PDB file of C-alpha atoms in Angstrom:
ATOM      1  CA  ALA M 523     132.379 115.568 123.958  1.00  0.00           C
ATOM      2  CA  TYR M 524     129.170 113.467 126.015  1.00  0.00           C
ATOM      3  CA  ALA M 525     128.693 113.688 129.482  1.00  0.00           C
ATOM      4  CA  GLN M 526     125.506 112.095 131.620  1.00  0.00           C
ATOM      5  CA  ALA M 527     124.038 112.924 135.060  1.00  0.00           C
ATOM      6  CA  LEU M 528     121.816 111.108 136.768  1.00  0.00           C
ATOM      7  CA  TRP M 529     119.737 112.852 139.958  1.00  0.00           C
ATOM      8  CA  ALA M 530     117.974 110.506 141.790  1.00  0.00           C
ATOM      9  CA  VAL M 531     115.572 113.598 143.500  1.00  0.00           C
ATOM     10  CA  ASN M 532     113.942 110.784 146.095  1.00  0.00           C
ATOM     11  CA  GLY M 533     112.349 107.929 145.616  1.00  0.00           C
ATOM     12  CA  ASP M 534     109.364 109.354 143.071  1.00  0.00           C
ATOM     13  CA  ILE M 535     111.790 111.933 141.120  1.00  0.00           C
ATOM     14  CA  ASP M 536     115.078 110.719 138.388  1.00  0.00           C
ATOM     15  CA  VAL M 537     116.569 113.576 136.574  1.00  0.00           C
ATOM     16  CA  SER M 538     118.779 113.060 134.118  1.00  0.00           C
ATOM     17  CA  ALA M 539     120.567 115.770 131.881  1.00  0.00           C
ATOM     18  CA  THR M 540     123.290 114.844 128.742  1.00  0.00           C
ATOM     19  CA  PRO M 541     124.959 117.333 127.354  1.00  0.00           C
ATOM     20  CA  ARG M 542     127.248 116.980 124.361  1.00  0.00           C
ATOM     21  CA  VAL M 543     129.924 119.132 121.815  1.00  0.00           C
ATOM     22  CA  ASP M 544     130.104 118.758 118.363  1.00  0.00           C
ATOM     23  CA  ASP M 545     132.567 120.262 116.450  1.00  0.00           C
ATOM     24  CA  HIS M 546     132.179 120.024 112.725  1.00  0.00           C
ATOM     25  CA  ALA M 547     134.565 121.159 110.631  1.00  0.00           C
ATOM     26  CA  PRO M 548     132.729 123.330 108.112  1.00  0.00           C
ATOM     27  CA  PHE M 549     130.282 123.990 110.516  1.00  0.00           C
ATOM     28  CA  GLY M 550     131.602 124.966 113.737  1.00  0.00           C
ATOM     29  CA  THR M 551     130.888 123.502 117.678  1.00  0.00           C
ATOM     30  CA  PHE M 552     127.174 123.387 118.953  1.00  0.00           C
ATOM     31  CA  THR M 553     126.437 122.039 122.321  1.00  0.00           C
ATOM     32  CA  ALA M 554     122.994 120.177 121.758  1.00  0.00           C
ATOM     33  CA  ALA M 555     121.769 118.377 125.304  1.00  0.00           C
ATOM     34  CA  ARG M 556     118.905 116.679 126.666  1.00  0.00           C
ATOM     35  CA  VAL M 557     116.417 117.305 130.596  1.00  0.00           C
ATOM     36  CA  ALA M 558     114.176 114.180 130.800  1.00  0.00           C
ATOM     37  CA  ALA M 559     112.802 114.035 134.493  1.00  0.00           C
ATOM     38  CA  PRO M 560     109.829 111.020 135.430  1.00  0.00           C
ATOM     39  CA  TYR M 561     107.266 111.634 138.043  1.00  0.00           C
ATOM     40  CA  ARG M 562     106.313 108.776 139.792  1.00  0.00           C
ATOM     41  CA  PRO M 563     103.271 109.544 142.273  1.00  0.00           C
ATOM     42  CA  PRO M 564     101.931 106.268 144.260  1.00  0.00           C
ATOM     43  CA  ASP M 565      99.158 103.927 141.953  1.00  0.00           C
ATOM     44  CA  ARG M 566     101.017 102.284 138.930  1.00  0.00           C
ATOM     45  CA  LEU M 567     101.545 106.067 137.206  1.00  0.00           C
ATOM     46  CA  THR M 568     104.431 107.660 135.879  1.00  0.00           C
ATOM     47  CA  ILE M 569     104.887 111.248 134.631  1.00  0.00           C
ATOM     48  CA  ARG M 570     107.185 111.996 131.728  1.00  0.00           C
ATOM     49  CA  ALA M 571     108.367 115.403 131.031  1.00  0.00           C
ATOM     50  CA  ALA M 572     111.455 116.140 128.599  1.00  0.00           C
ATOM     51  CA  ALA M 573     113.268 118.876 126.632  1.00  0.00           C
ATOM     52  CA  ALA M 574     116.077 119.057 123.411  1.00  0.00           C
ATOM     53  CA  ARG M 575     118.566 120.973 121.721  1.00  0.00           C
ATOM     54  CA  GLY M 576     119.227 119.399 118.656  1.00  0.00           C
ATOM     55  CA  PHE M 577     122.652 119.352 115.626  1.00  0.00           C
ATOM     56  CA  ARG M 578     122.349 117.888 112.770  1.00  0.00           C
ATOM     57  CA  ALA M 579     124.609 118.701 109.813  1.00  0.00           C
ATOM     58  CA  PRO M 580     123.764 117.804 105.981  1.00  0.00           C
ATOM     59  CA  SER M 581     125.607 114.743 105.664  1.00  0.00           C
ATOM     60  CA  ILE M 582     127.729 114.171 102.529  1.00  0.00           C
ATOM     61  CA  ASP M 583     125.188 113.131 100.145  1.00  0.00           C
ATOM     62  CA  GLU M 584     123.409 116.389 101.043  1.00  0.00           C
ATOM     63  CA  LEU M 585     125.923 118.455 100.158  1.00  0.00           C
ATOM     64  CA  TYR M 586     127.790 116.676  97.023  1.00  0.00           C
ATOM     65  CA  GLY M 587     126.124 113.880  96.008  1.00  0.00           C
ATOM     66  CA  ASP M 588     125.293 113.646  92.886  1.00  0.00           C
ATOM     67  CA  TYR M 589     122.258 111.165  91.120  1.00  0.00           C
ATOM     68  CA  SER M 590     122.110 112.668  87.746  1.00  0.00           C
ATOM     69  CA  ALA M 591     120.359 109.709  86.196  1.00  0.00           C
ATOM     70  CA  PHE M 592     117.793 110.158  88.531  1.00  0.00           C
ATOM     71  CA  PHE M 593     117.755 114.233  88.186  1.00  0.00           C
ATOM     72  CA  PHE M 594     118.918 114.751  91.511  1.00  0.00           C
ATOM     73  CA  VAL M 595     122.626 116.127  92.661  1.00  0.00           C
ATOM     74  CA  GLY M 596     123.572 117.307  96.257  1.00  0.00           C
ATOM     75  CA  ASN M 597     123.355 121.050  97.634  1.00  0.00           C
ATOM     76  CA  PRO M 598     127.211 122.009  99.229  1.00  0.00           C
ATOM     77  CA  ASN M 599     125.261 125.420 100.559  1.00  0.00           C
ATOM     78  CA  LEU M 600     123.325 123.241 102.586  1.00  0.00           C
ATOM     79  CA  GLN M 601     123.370 124.634 106.402  1.00  0.00           C
ATOM     80  CA  PRO M 602     122.701 122.762 109.533  1.00  0.00           C
ATOM     81  CA  GLU M 603     119.517 121.903 111.395  1.00  0.00           C
ATOM     82  CA  GLU M 604     118.785 122.956 114.668  1.00  0.00           C
ATOM     83  CA  SER M 605     116.067 121.619 117.186  1.00  0.00           C
ATOM     84  CA  MET M 606     114.515 122.102 120.558  1.00  0.00           C
ATOM     85  CA  SER M 607     111.855 119.217 121.209  1.00  0.00           C
ATOM     86  CA  TYR M 608     110.176 119.044 123.971  1.00  0.00           C
ATOM     87  CA  GLU M 609     107.519 116.032 124.806  1.00  0.00           C
ATOM     88  CA  LEU M 610     105.146 115.424 128.256  1.00  0.00           C
ATOM     89  CA  GLY M 611     103.664 111.973 129.234  1.00  0.00           C
ATOM     90  CA  ALA M 612     101.480 109.768 131.681  1.00  0.00           C
ATOM     91  CA  GLU M 613     102.026 106.272 131.811  1.00  0.00           C
ATOM     92  CA  TYR M 614      99.721 103.871 133.841  1.00  0.00           C
ATOM     93  CA  GLY M 615     100.397 100.186 134.663  1.00  0.00           C
ATOM     94  CA  LEU M 616      97.693  98.111 134.850  1.00  0.00           C
ATOM     95  CA  GLY M 617      97.292  95.131 137.060  1.00  0.00           C
ATOM     96  CA  ASN M 618      97.751  92.366 134.846  1.00  0.00           C
ATOM     97  CA  GLY M 619     101.368  93.863 133.877  1.00  0.00           C
ATOM     98  CA  GLY M 620     100.308  95.684 130.890  1.00  0.00           C
ATOM     99  CA  THR M 621     100.335  99.227 130.459  1.00  0.00           C
ATOM    100  CA  VAL M 622      98.635 102.641 128.437  1.00  0.00           C
ATOM    101  CA  ALA M 623     100.684 105.722 128.109  1.00  0.00           C
ATOM    102  CA  LEU M 624     100.097 109.104 126.033  1.00  0.00           C
ATOM    103  CA  THR M 625     102.398 111.331 125.166  1.00  0.00           C
ATOM    104  CA  ALA M 626     101.946 115.057 123.784  1.00  0.00           C
ATOM    105  CA  PHE M 627     104.960 116.117 121.565  1.00  0.00           C
ATOM    106  CA  ARG M 628     106.097 118.782 119.766  1.00  0.00           C
ATOM    107  CA  LEU M 629     109.469 119.807 117.187  1.00  0.00           C
ATOM    108  CA  GLU M 630     110.878 122.769 116.201  1.00  0.00           C
ATOM    109  CA  VAL M 631     113.447 123.061 113.546  1.00  0.00           C
ATOM    110  CA  ASP M 632     114.680 125.488 112.116  1.00  0.00           C
ATOM    111  CA  ASN M 633     117.021 125.180 108.955  1.00  0.00           C
ATOM    112  CA  LEU M 634     115.615 121.859 108.201  1.00  0.00           C
ATOM    113  CA  ILE M 635     116.773 120.730 105.219  1.00  0.00           C
ATOM    114  CA  ALA M 636     114.196 119.560 102.506  1.00  0.00           C
ATOM    115  CA  THR M 637     113.903 118.452  98.828  1.00  0.00           C
ATOM    116  CA  ASN M 638     113.212 121.571  96.568  1.00  0.00           C
ATOM    117  CA  ALA M 639     110.417 122.278  94.401  1.00  0.00           C
ATOM    118  CA  THR M 640     110.934 119.866  91.612  1.00  0.00           C
ATOM    119  CA  PHE M 641     112.655 117.720  93.783  1.00  0.00           C
ATOM    120  CA  SER M 642     116.152 118.029  91.879  1.00  0.00           C
ATOM    121  CA  SER M 643     118.224 118.991  94.948  1.00  0.00           C
ATOM    122  CA  LEU M 644     117.876 119.863  98.749  1.00  0.00           C
ATOM    123  CA  VAL M 645     117.801 123.194 100.118  1.00  0.00           C
ATOM    124  CA  ASN M 646     117.401 125.087 103.551  1.00  0.00           C
ATOM    125  CA  VAL M 647     113.568 125.593 104.693  1.00  0.00           C
ATOM    126  CA  GLN M 648     113.546 128.717 106.033  1.00  0.00           C
ATOM    127  CA  GLY M 649     112.184 130.260 109.458  1.00  0.00           C
ATOM    128  CA  THR M 650     110.971 127.563 111.636  1.00  0.00           C
ATOM    129  CA  SER M 651     109.165 123.712 110.658  1.00  0.00           C
ATOM    130  CA  VAL M 652     107.071 122.661 113.645  1.00  0.00           C
ATOM    131  CA  ARG M 653     106.335 118.917 114.307  1.00  0.00           C
ATOM    132  CA  GLN M 654     103.468 118.395 117.066  1.00  0.00           C
ATOM    133  CA  GLY M 655     100.822 115.774 117.831  1.00  0.00           C
ATOM    134  CA  LEU M 656     100.130 112.981 120.008  1.00  0.00           C
ATOM    135  CA  GLU M 657     101.226 109.205 120.715  1.00  0.00           C
ATOM    136  CA  PHE M 658      98.871 106.607 122.328  1.00  0.00           C
ATOM    137  CA  GLY M 659     100.846 102.898 123.268  1.00  0.00           C
ATOM    138  CA  ALA M 660      99.649 100.274 125.059  1.00  0.00           C
ATOM    139  CA  SER M 661     101.482  96.761 125.974  1.00  0.00           C
ATOM    140  CA  ALA M 662     100.154  93.449 127.857  1.00  0.00           C
ATOM    141  CA  PRO M 663     102.525  90.479 128.428  1.00  0.00           C
ATOM    142  CA  VAL M 664     100.896  87.572 126.402  1.00  0.00           C
ATOM    143  CA  THR M 665     101.061  84.373 128.675  1.00  0.00           C
ATOM    144  CA  VAL M 666     102.400  80.519 127.464  1.00  0.00           C
ATOM    145  CA  ARG M 667     102.033  77.450 129.752  1.00  0.00           C
ATOM    146  CA  LYS M 668     101.470  79.699 132.729  1.00  0.00           C
ATOM    147  CA  THR M 669     104.043  81.738 132.709  1.00  0.00           C
ATOM    148  CA  PRO M 670     104.473  85.216 131.144  1.00  0.00           C
ATOM    149  CA  ASP M 671     107.189  84.318 128.044  1.00  0.00           C
ATOM    150  CA  SER M 672     106.599  87.820 126.220  1.00  0.00           C
ATOM    151  CA  THR M 673     105.545  91.450 125.718  1.00  0.00           C
ATOM    152  CA  PHE M 674     102.828  92.814 123.542  1.00  0.00           C
ATOM    153  CA  ARG M 675     103.085  96.549 122.345  1.00  0.00           C
ATOM    154  CA  ALA M 676     101.561  99.020 119.935  1.00  0.00           C
ATOM    155  CA  THR M 677     101.390 102.444 119.411  1.00  0.00           C
ATOM    156  CA  CYS M 678      99.842 104.814 117.599  1.00  0.00           C
ATOM    157  CA  PRO M 679     101.397 108.351 116.728  1.00  0.00           C
ATOM    158  CA  PHE M 680      99.285 111.330 115.413  1.00  0.00           C
ATOM    159  CA  SER M 681     100.758 114.512 114.619  1.00  0.00           C
ATOM    160  CA  ASN M 682     100.339 118.085 112.665  1.00  0.00           C
ATOM    161  CA  SER M 683     103.006 119.562 110.681  1.00  0.00           C
ATOM    162  CA  MET M 684     103.297 123.260 109.902  1.00  0.00           C
ATOM    163  CA  ALA M 685     105.243 125.224 107.885  1.00  0.00           C
ATOM    164  CA  MET M 686     106.430 128.648 106.904  1.00  0.00           C
ATOM    165  CA  PRO M 687     104.451 130.771 104.260  1.00  0.00           C
ATOM    166  CA  GLY M 688     107.085 130.589 101.904  1.00  0.00           C
ATOM    167  CA  SER M 689     108.523 127.904 102.487  1.00  0.00           C
ATOM    168  CA  GLY M 690     107.256 125.947  99.569  1.00  0.00           C
ATOM    169  CA  LEU M 691     106.250 122.897 102.345  1.00  0.00           C
ATOM    170  CA  LYS M 692     102.183 122.987 103.156  1.00  0.00           C
ATOM    171  CA  ALA M 693     101.208 121.565 105.939  1.00  0.00           C
ATOM    172  CA  ALA M 694      99.787 117.953 107.192  1.00  0.00           C
ATOM    173  CA  SER M 695      98.046 116.477 109.829  1.00  0.00           C
ATOM    174  CA  THR M 696      98.426 112.529 110.170  1.00  0.00           C
ATOM    175  CA  ALA M 697      98.011 109.236 111.877  1.00  0.00           C
ATOM    176  CA  GLY M 698     101.576 108.238 111.868  1.00  0.00           C
ATOM    177  CA  THR M 699     102.373 104.789 110.887  1.00  0.00           C
ATOM    178  CA  SER M 700     101.310 101.882 114.121  1.00  0.00           C
ATOM    179  CA  THR M 701     103.477  99.435 115.517  1.00  0.00           C
ATOM    180  CA  ILE M 702     102.871  96.704 116.758  1.00  0.00           C
ATOM    181  CA  GLN M 703     105.650  94.403 118.462  1.00  0.00           C
ATOM    182  CA  LEU M 704     105.920  91.647 120.798  1.00  0.00           C
ATOM    183  CA  THR M 705     108.759  90.738 121.927  1.00  0.00           C
ATOM    184  CA  PRO M 706     109.689  87.612 123.906  1.00  0.00           C
ATOM    185  CA  ARG M 707     111.196  88.092 127.530  1.00  0.00           C
ATOM    186  CA  THR M 708     115.089  87.554 127.974  1.00  0.00           C
ATOM    187  CA  ALA M 709     116.006  83.061 129.390  1.00  0.00           C
ATOM    188  CA  ARG M 710     116.695  83.872 132.729  1.00  0.00           C
ATOM    189  CA  THR M 711     120.309  81.915 134.010  1.00  0.00           C
TER     190      THR M 711
END
């Protein structure tokens, strides 16, 4: 079951809430939810905050996959992942129609599903695994023949991953894969 509630508090603040109930035969019932609120003070600024609770059951392949030719088999003892995520960001609209944005995020996962030390199967990482970081983004309209035809958007995430001591996973800091996108404006009718 899934529901969504949207509330325009006033002209500057909106709130959305999206609860979902998953009934998974082997793993039981889990309630996931997300709450988000953008705040738009004057002067082309938007501040966003969100928090979410998640659930991911292992796939049939993760549980029972048999790839003996590649020395890899599933693990029928896997438990579902449960997560909490948080983000706080700001976006500023530029005078030319472009934007710049910065978002801080944190993801905490219990029972993270990961490969074992020999890469021959999967295990649940005990404790809470954390991934957190910043993402910077920018967009600008691209004008062809004196009309805005497309939007150019680029993002670059920077993250820091941490795992519980003794889990076998290593902590890492990375500059994530940058995304560059050119989106054509849709035809107007």
